[in-house]
């Protein structure tokens, strides 16, 4: 109950690295205000990722959940406002599957809204000199599936009050170098700093400091 669960994803598609994984690994075991960061890497395959997330929510019983992933091509760090109950993959996942028009959770609600303090995180980023914005779509790939599943699972556990949501990172230099066309990127250290500022802001909301 005194932990903040921070997740990132393994590399996928043509990306040799995943900045969300590097940020999560760098922050594992650090202190975010009153909460200790416990990091975990998720596979880029929806069923395995959701199963791993269910396990983590049960064993860690975190006070907050911050999910992160890569959105190469976006110019800034972004907070996702909503997750939809749809998997419609533009590219195959790491298991080679390309789900089309499939639900994340059969019979589940059409969508869940993030329960993170979105405006507070955005203000903290801007105050720290980090450009960032809100996003109204987490896509329909594994990032969206994980966000939807986490919010759904917390409700099933009777813990809908736990702040939970998703943060997308733009490309790092390592990702941008491997892209076929030019994409905006930020240094990994700056991406990690953005995740750290978000984690501290979420932790402050849990303790009533924000």
PDB file of C-alpha atoms in Angstrom:
ATOM      1  CA  UNK A   1       0.000   0.000   0.000  1.00  0.00           C
ATOM      2  CA  UNK A   2       3.000   2.328   0.247  1.00  0.00           C
ATOM      3  CA  UNK A   3       4.156   1.664  -3.303  1.00  0.00           C
ATOM      4  CA  UNK A   4       3.671   3.216  -6.702  1.00  0.00           C
ATOM      5  CA  UNK A   5       3.616   0.585  -9.415  1.00  0.00           C
ATOM      6  CA  UNK A   6       5.461   1.846 -12.488  1.00  0.00           C
ATOM      7  CA  UNK A   7       5.386  -0.214 -15.665  1.00  0.00           C
ATOM      8  CA  UNK A   8       7.194   0.025 -18.987  1.00  0.00           C
ATOM      9  CA  UNK A   9       7.249  -2.178 -22.073  1.00  0.00           C
ATOM     10  CA  UNK A  10       9.920  -4.279 -23.700  1.00  0.00           C
ATOM     11  CA  UNK A  11      11.129  -3.238 -27.200  1.00  0.00           C
ATOM     12  CA  UNK A  12       8.737  -4.033 -30.063  1.00  0.00           C
ATOM     13  CA  UNK A  13       8.299  -3.755 -33.815  1.00  0.00           C
ATOM     14  CA  UNK A  14      11.455  -2.180 -35.332  1.00  0.00           C
ATOM     15  CA  UNK A  15      12.421  -0.301 -32.163  1.00  0.00           C
ATOM     16  CA  UNK A  16      15.746  -1.540 -30.741  1.00  0.00           C
ATOM     17  CA  UNK A  17      14.993  -0.048 -27.315  1.00  0.00           C
ATOM     18  CA  UNK A  18      11.940   1.140 -25.442  1.00  0.00           C
ATOM     19  CA  UNK A  19      12.376   4.370 -23.470  1.00  0.00           C
ATOM     20  CA  UNK A  20       9.525   3.382 -21.149  1.00  0.00           C
ATOM     21  CA  UNK A  21      11.508   0.319 -20.066  1.00  0.00           C
ATOM     22  CA  UNK A  22      14.651   2.362 -19.522  1.00  0.00           C
ATOM     23  CA  UNK A  23      12.789   4.946 -17.440  1.00  0.00           C
ATOM     24  CA  UNK A  24      11.067   2.282 -15.353  1.00  0.00           C
ATOM     25  CA  UNK A  25      14.337   0.480 -14.687  1.00  0.00           C
ATOM     26  CA  UNK A  26      16.099   3.725 -13.736  1.00  0.00           C
ATOM     27  CA  UNK A  27      13.393   4.665 -11.220  1.00  0.00           C
ATOM     28  CA  UNK A  28      12.869   1.224  -9.664  1.00  0.00           C
ATOM     29  CA  UNK A  29      13.372   1.384  -5.908  1.00  0.00           C
ATOM     30  CA  UNK A  30      13.462   5.178  -5.754  1.00  0.00           C
ATOM     31  CA  UNK A  31      11.221   7.268  -3.551  1.00  0.00           C
ATOM     32  CA  UNK A  32       8.382   9.315  -5.067  1.00  0.00           C
ATOM     33  CA  UNK A  33       7.275  11.422  -2.140  1.00  0.00           C
ATOM     34  CA  UNK A  34       5.760   9.041   0.413  1.00  0.00           C
ATOM     35  CA  UNK A  35       5.624   6.122  -2.048  1.00  0.00           C
ATOM     36  CA  UNK A  36       8.352   3.685  -3.074  1.00  0.00           C
ATOM     37  CA  UNK A  37       8.536   3.024  -6.800  1.00  0.00           C
ATOM     38  CA  UNK A  38       8.250  -0.639  -7.784  1.00  0.00           C
ATOM     39  CA  UNK A  39       8.925  -1.068 -11.492  1.00  0.00           C
ATOM     40  CA  UNK A  40       7.990  -3.898 -13.818  1.00  0.00           C
ATOM     41  CA  UNK A  41       8.411  -4.522 -17.544  1.00  0.00           C
ATOM     42  CA  UNK A  42       5.452  -5.829 -19.500  1.00  0.00           C
ATOM     43  CA  UNK A  43       5.547  -7.956 -22.661  1.00  0.00           C
ATOM     44  CA  UNK A  44       4.148  -6.410 -25.846  1.00  0.00           C
ATOM     45  CA  UNK A  45       1.380  -9.010 -26.097  1.00  0.00           C
ATOM     46  CA  UNK A  46      -1.967  -8.126 -24.560  1.00  0.00           C
ATOM     47  CA  UNK A  47      -2.896 -11.360 -22.807  1.00  0.00           C
ATOM     48  CA  UNK A  48       0.515 -11.879 -21.214  1.00  0.00           C
ATOM     49  CA  UNK A  49       0.787  -8.182 -20.316  1.00  0.00           C
ATOM     50  CA  UNK A  50      -2.648  -8.134 -18.681  1.00  0.00           C
ATOM     51  CA  UNK A  51      -1.940 -11.361 -16.785  1.00  0.00           C
ATOM     52  CA  UNK A  52       1.317  -9.933 -15.467  1.00  0.00           C
ATOM     53  CA  UNK A  53      -0.442  -6.721 -14.489  1.00  0.00           C
ATOM     54  CA  UNK A  54      -3.163  -8.620 -12.625  1.00  0.00           C
ATOM     55  CA  UNK A  55      -0.460 -10.455 -10.685  1.00  0.00           C
ATOM     56  CA  UNK A  56       1.315  -7.218  -9.799  1.00  0.00           C
ATOM     57  CA  UNK A  57      -1.870  -5.492  -8.657  1.00  0.00           C
ATOM     58  CA  UNK A  58      -2.620  -8.430  -6.394  1.00  0.00           C
ATOM     59  CA  UNK A  59       0.838  -8.891  -4.883  1.00  0.00           C
ATOM     60  CA  UNK A  60       1.917  -5.257  -4.615  1.00  0.00           C
ATOM     61  CA  UNK A  61      -1.470  -3.716  -3.742  1.00  0.00           C
ATOM     62  CA  UNK A  62      -0.081  -0.360  -4.915  1.00  0.00           C
ATOM     63  CA  UNK A  63      -1.382   2.991  -3.746  1.00  0.00           C
ATOM     64  CA  UNK A  64      -1.002   4.292  -7.309  1.00  0.00           C
ATOM     65  CA  UNK A  65      -0.348   2.870 -10.775  1.00  0.00           C
ATOM     66  CA  UNK A  66       1.572   4.687 -13.502  1.00  0.00           C
ATOM     67  CA  UNK A  67       1.728   2.806 -16.806  1.00  0.00           C
ATOM     68  CA  UNK A  68       4.121   4.007 -19.514  1.00  0.00           C
ATOM     69  CA  UNK A  69       4.852   3.170 -23.133  1.00  0.00           C
ATOM     70  CA  UNK A  70       6.341   4.433 -26.377  1.00  0.00           C
ATOM     71  CA  UNK A  71       4.498   6.515 -28.971  1.00  0.00           C
ATOM     72  CA  UNK A  72       7.194   7.191 -31.563  1.00  0.00           C
ATOM     73  CA  UNK A  73       6.285  10.199 -33.679  1.00  0.00           C
ATOM     74  CA  UNK A  74       4.667  12.204 -30.900  1.00  0.00           C
ATOM     75  CA  UNK A  75       6.621  15.395 -30.152  1.00  0.00           C
ATOM     76  CA  UNK A  76       5.984  15.532 -26.394  1.00  0.00           C
ATOM     77  CA  UNK A  77       5.230  13.394 -23.377  1.00  0.00           C
ATOM     78  CA  UNK A  78       1.480  12.816 -23.185  1.00  0.00           C
ATOM     79  CA  UNK A  79      -1.035  11.741 -20.563  1.00  0.00           C
ATOM     80  CA  UNK A  80      -3.840   9.555 -21.814  1.00  0.00           C
ATOM     81  CA  UNK A  81      -7.363  10.579 -20.819  1.00  0.00           C
ATOM     82  CA  UNK A  82      -9.241   7.433 -21.885  1.00  0.00           C
ATOM     83  CA  UNK A  83      -8.798   3.724 -22.660  1.00  0.00           C
ATOM     84  CA  UNK A  84     -11.276   1.954 -24.949  1.00  0.00           C
ATOM     85  CA  UNK A  85     -12.409  -1.662 -24.956  1.00  0.00           C
ATOM     86  CA  UNK A  86     -11.000  -2.362 -28.412  1.00  0.00           C
ATOM     87  CA  UNK A  87      -7.873  -4.037 -29.753  1.00  0.00           C
ATOM     88  CA  UNK A  88      -7.246  -3.190 -33.399  1.00  0.00           C
ATOM     89  CA  UNK A  89      -3.554  -3.586 -34.102  1.00  0.00           C
ATOM     90  CA  UNK A  90      -1.866  -1.704 -36.942  1.00  0.00           C
ATOM     91  CA  UNK A  91       1.214  -3.929 -36.515  1.00  0.00           C
ATOM     92  CA  UNK A  92       1.665  -7.402 -34.999  1.00  0.00           C
ATOM     93  CA  UNK A  93       2.534  -7.659 -31.327  1.00  0.00           C
ATOM     94  CA  UNK A  94       5.672  -9.454 -30.153  1.00  0.00           C
ATOM     95  CA  UNK A  95       3.857 -12.797 -30.365  1.00  0.00           C
ATOM     96  CA  UNK A  96       3.133 -12.146 -34.039  1.00  0.00           C
ATOM     97  CA  UNK A  97      -0.585 -11.600 -33.450  1.00  0.00           C
ATOM     98  CA  UNK A  98      -2.539  -8.756 -35.048  1.00  0.00           C
ATOM     99  CA  UNK A  99      -5.858  -8.501 -33.231  1.00  0.00           C
ATOM    100  CA  UNK A 100      -8.664  -6.810 -35.168  1.00  0.00           C
ATOM    101  CA  UNK A 101     -11.902  -5.405 -33.711  1.00  0.00           C
ATOM    102  CA  UNK A 102     -11.458  -7.507 -30.562  1.00  0.00           C
ATOM    103  CA  UNK A 103     -12.448  -6.476 -27.015  1.00  0.00           C
ATOM    104  CA  UNK A 104      -9.858  -6.070 -24.299  1.00  0.00           C
ATOM    105  CA  UNK A 105     -12.406  -7.437 -21.839  1.00  0.00           C
ATOM    106  CA  UNK A 106     -15.437  -9.284 -23.194  1.00  0.00           C
ATOM    107  CA  UNK A 107     -18.567  -7.704 -21.780  1.00  0.00           C
ATOM    108  CA  UNK A 108     -16.632  -4.833 -20.219  1.00  0.00           C
ATOM    109  CA  UNK A 109     -17.592  -1.166 -20.432  1.00  0.00           C
ATOM    110  CA  UNK A 110     -16.855   0.647 -23.676  1.00  0.00           C
ATOM    111  CA  UNK A 111     -14.186   2.817 -22.020  1.00  0.00           C
ATOM    112  CA  UNK A 112     -12.532   3.870 -18.776  1.00  0.00           C
ATOM    113  CA  UNK A 113     -11.263   7.331 -17.914  1.00  0.00           C
ATOM    114  CA  UNK A 114      -7.857   7.792 -16.308  1.00  0.00           C
ATOM    115  CA  UNK A 115      -7.961   8.337 -12.558  1.00  0.00           C
ATOM    116  CA  UNK A 116      -4.586  10.075 -12.435  1.00  0.00           C
ATOM    117  CA  UNK A 117      -4.454  13.766 -11.448  1.00  0.00           C
ATOM    118  CA  UNK A 118      -3.973  14.743 -15.092  1.00  0.00           C
ATOM    119  CA  UNK A 119      -3.980  18.526 -14.722  1.00  0.00           C
ATOM    120  CA  UNK A 120      -1.663  18.391 -11.720  1.00  0.00           C
ATOM    121  CA  UNK A 121       0.862  16.270 -13.641  1.00  0.00           C
ATOM    122  CA  UNK A 122       0.622  18.572 -16.637  1.00  0.00           C
ATOM    123  CA  UNK A 123       1.236  21.608 -14.422  1.00  0.00           C
ATOM    124  CA  UNK A 124       4.173  19.869 -12.742  1.00  0.00           C
ATOM    125  CA  UNK A 125       5.737  19.091 -16.110  1.00  0.00           C
ATOM    126  CA  UNK A 126       5.382  22.662 -17.275  1.00  0.00           C
ATOM    127  CA  UNK A 127       6.744  23.921 -13.971  1.00  0.00           C
ATOM    128  CA  UNK A 128       9.771  21.668 -14.426  1.00  0.00           C
ATOM    129  CA  UNK A 129      10.332  22.901 -17.984  1.00  0.00           C
ATOM    130  CA  UNK A 130       9.024  19.717 -19.594  1.00  0.00           C
ATOM    131  CA  UNK A 131       6.659  20.222 -22.556  1.00  0.00           C
ATOM    132  CA  UNK A 132       3.700  17.876 -22.268  1.00  0.00           C
ATOM    133  CA  UNK A 133       0.051  17.613 -23.153  1.00  0.00           C
ATOM    134  CA  UNK A 134      -3.141  15.609 -22.660  1.00  0.00           C
ATOM    135  CA  UNK A 135      -4.145  13.038 -25.266  1.00  0.00           C
ATOM    136  CA  UNK A 136      -7.654  11.844 -26.011  1.00  0.00           C
ATOM    137  CA  UNK A 137      -6.557   8.524 -27.512  1.00  0.00           C
ATOM    138  CA  UNK A 138      -4.232   5.830 -26.232  1.00  0.00           C
ATOM    139  CA  UNK A 139      -4.613   4.096 -29.598  1.00  0.00           C
ATOM    140  CA  UNK A 140      -5.847   0.526 -29.943  1.00  0.00           C
ATOM    141  CA  UNK A 141      -2.552  -1.355 -29.456  1.00  0.00           C
ATOM    142  CA  UNK A 142      -1.165  -2.969 -26.298  1.00  0.00           C
ATOM    143  CA  UNK A 143      -0.706   0.346 -24.443  1.00  0.00           C
ATOM    144  CA  UNK A 144      -4.437   0.992 -24.581  1.00  0.00           C
ATOM    145  CA  UNK A 145      -5.204  -2.625 -23.629  1.00  0.00           C
ATOM    146  CA  UNK A 146      -3.007  -2.404 -20.539  1.00  0.00           C
ATOM    147  CA  UNK A 147      -4.543   0.888 -19.421  1.00  0.00           C
ATOM    148  CA  UNK A 148      -8.053  -0.491 -19.876  1.00  0.00           C
ATOM    149  CA  UNK A 149      -7.197  -3.725 -18.079  1.00  0.00           C
ATOM    150  CA  UNK A 150      -5.576  -1.988 -15.107  1.00  0.00           C
ATOM    151  CA  UNK A 151      -8.590   0.245 -14.526  1.00  0.00           C
ATOM    152  CA  UNK A 152     -10.950  -2.722 -14.964  1.00  0.00           C
ATOM    153  CA  UNK A 153      -8.916  -4.945 -12.628  1.00  0.00           C
ATOM    154  CA  UNK A 154      -8.752  -2.318  -9.876  1.00  0.00           C
ATOM    155  CA  UNK A 155     -12.531  -2.129  -9.911  1.00  0.00           C
ATOM    156  CA  UNK A 156     -12.755  -5.919  -9.708  1.00  0.00           C
ATOM    157  CA  UNK A 157     -10.433  -5.789  -6.684  1.00  0.00           C
ATOM    158  CA  UNK A 158     -12.682  -3.231  -5.022  1.00  0.00           C
ATOM    159  CA  UNK A 159     -10.055  -0.500  -5.341  1.00  0.00           C
ATOM    160  CA  UNK A 160     -11.411   1.963  -7.934  1.00  0.00           C
ATOM    161  CA  UNK A 161     -10.048   4.877  -5.884  1.00  0.00           C
ATOM    162  CA  UNK A 162      -6.417   3.962  -6.701  1.00  0.00           C
ATOM    163  CA  UNK A 163      -4.994   6.587  -9.108  1.00  0.00           C
ATOM    164  CA  UNK A 164      -4.214   4.769 -12.345  1.00  0.00           C
ATOM    165  CA  UNK A 165      -3.486   5.787 -15.905  1.00  0.00           C
ATOM    166  CA  UNK A 166      -1.103   5.854 -18.829  1.00  0.00           C
ATOM    167  CA  UNK A 167       1.761   8.094 -19.949  1.00  0.00           C
ATOM    168  CA  UNK A 168       3.143   7.924 -23.487  1.00  0.00           C
ATOM    169  CA  UNK A 169       6.755   8.835 -24.192  1.00  0.00           C
ATOM    170  CA  UNK A 170       8.073  10.110 -27.518  1.00  0.00           C
ATOM    171  CA  UNK A 171      11.085   8.520 -29.166  1.00  0.00           C
ATOM    172  CA  UNK A 172      14.486   8.527 -27.532  1.00  0.00           C
ATOM    173  CA  UNK A 173      17.606   8.971 -29.653  1.00  0.00           C
ATOM    174  CA  UNK A 174      17.976   5.194 -29.913  1.00  0.00           C
ATOM    175  CA  UNK A 175      14.455   4.838 -31.271  1.00  0.00           C
ATOM    176  CA  UNK A 176      14.770   7.812 -33.645  1.00  0.00           C
ATOM    177  CA  UNK A 177      18.008   6.484 -35.163  1.00  0.00           C
ATOM    178  CA  UNK A 178      16.259   3.273 -36.177  1.00  0.00           C
ATOM    179  CA  UNK A 179      13.224   4.943 -37.754  1.00  0.00           C
ATOM    180  CA  UNK A 180      12.928   4.985 -41.542  1.00  0.00           C
ATOM    181  CA  UNK A 181      11.828   8.620 -41.483  1.00  0.00           C
ATOM    182  CA  UNK A 182      12.678  11.533 -39.224  1.00  0.00           C
ATOM    183  CA  UNK A 183      10.772  11.640 -35.931  1.00  0.00           C
ATOM    184  CA  UNK A 184      11.029  14.057 -32.994  1.00  0.00           C
ATOM    185  CA  UNK A 185      12.914  12.696 -30.010  1.00  0.00           C
ATOM    186  CA  UNK A 186      14.117  13.580 -26.528  1.00  0.00           C
ATOM    187  CA  UNK A 187      17.206  12.367 -24.664  1.00  0.00           C
ATOM    188  CA  UNK A 188      16.512   9.369 -22.461  1.00  0.00           C
ATOM    189  CA  UNK A 189      17.476  11.336 -19.352  1.00  0.00           C
ATOM    190  CA  UNK A 190      14.747  13.871 -20.109  1.00  0.00           C
ATOM    191  CA  UNK A 191      12.177  11.136 -20.711  1.00  0.00           C
ATOM    192  CA  UNK A 192      13.093   9.534 -17.398  1.00  0.00           C
ATOM    193  CA  UNK A 193      12.795  12.923 -15.698  1.00  0.00           C
ATOM    194  CA  UNK A 194       9.302  13.352 -17.128  1.00  0.00           C
ATOM    195  CA  UNK A 195       8.245   9.982 -15.683  1.00  0.00           C
ATOM    196  CA  UNK A 196       9.820  10.863 -12.333  1.00  0.00           C
ATOM    197  CA  UNK A 197       7.988  14.202 -12.137  1.00  0.00           C
ATOM    198  CA  UNK A 198       4.723  12.455 -12.991  1.00  0.00           C
ATOM    199  CA  UNK A 199       5.316   9.787 -10.347  1.00  0.00           C
ATOM    200  CA  UNK A 200       6.054  12.383  -7.668  1.00  0.00           C
ATOM    201  CA  UNK A 201       2.928  14.329  -8.572  1.00  0.00           C
ATOM    202  CA  UNK A 202       0.755  11.218  -8.447  1.00  0.00           C
ATOM    203  CA  UNK A 203       2.287  10.279  -5.089  1.00  0.00           C
ATOM    204  CA  UNK A 204       1.566  13.759  -3.746  1.00  0.00           C
ATOM    205  CA  UNK A 205      -2.091  13.380  -4.739  1.00  0.00           C
ATOM    206  CA  UNK A 206      -2.270  10.116  -2.780  1.00  0.00           C
ATOM    207  CA  UNK A 207      -0.855  11.733   0.358  1.00  0.00           C
ATOM    208  CA  UNK A 208      -3.076  14.807  -0.026  1.00  0.00           C
ATOM    209  CA  UNK A 209      -0.184  17.125  -0.806  1.00  0.00           C
ATOM    210  CA  UNK A 210      -1.592  18.117  -4.208  1.00  0.00           C
TER     211      UNK A 210
END
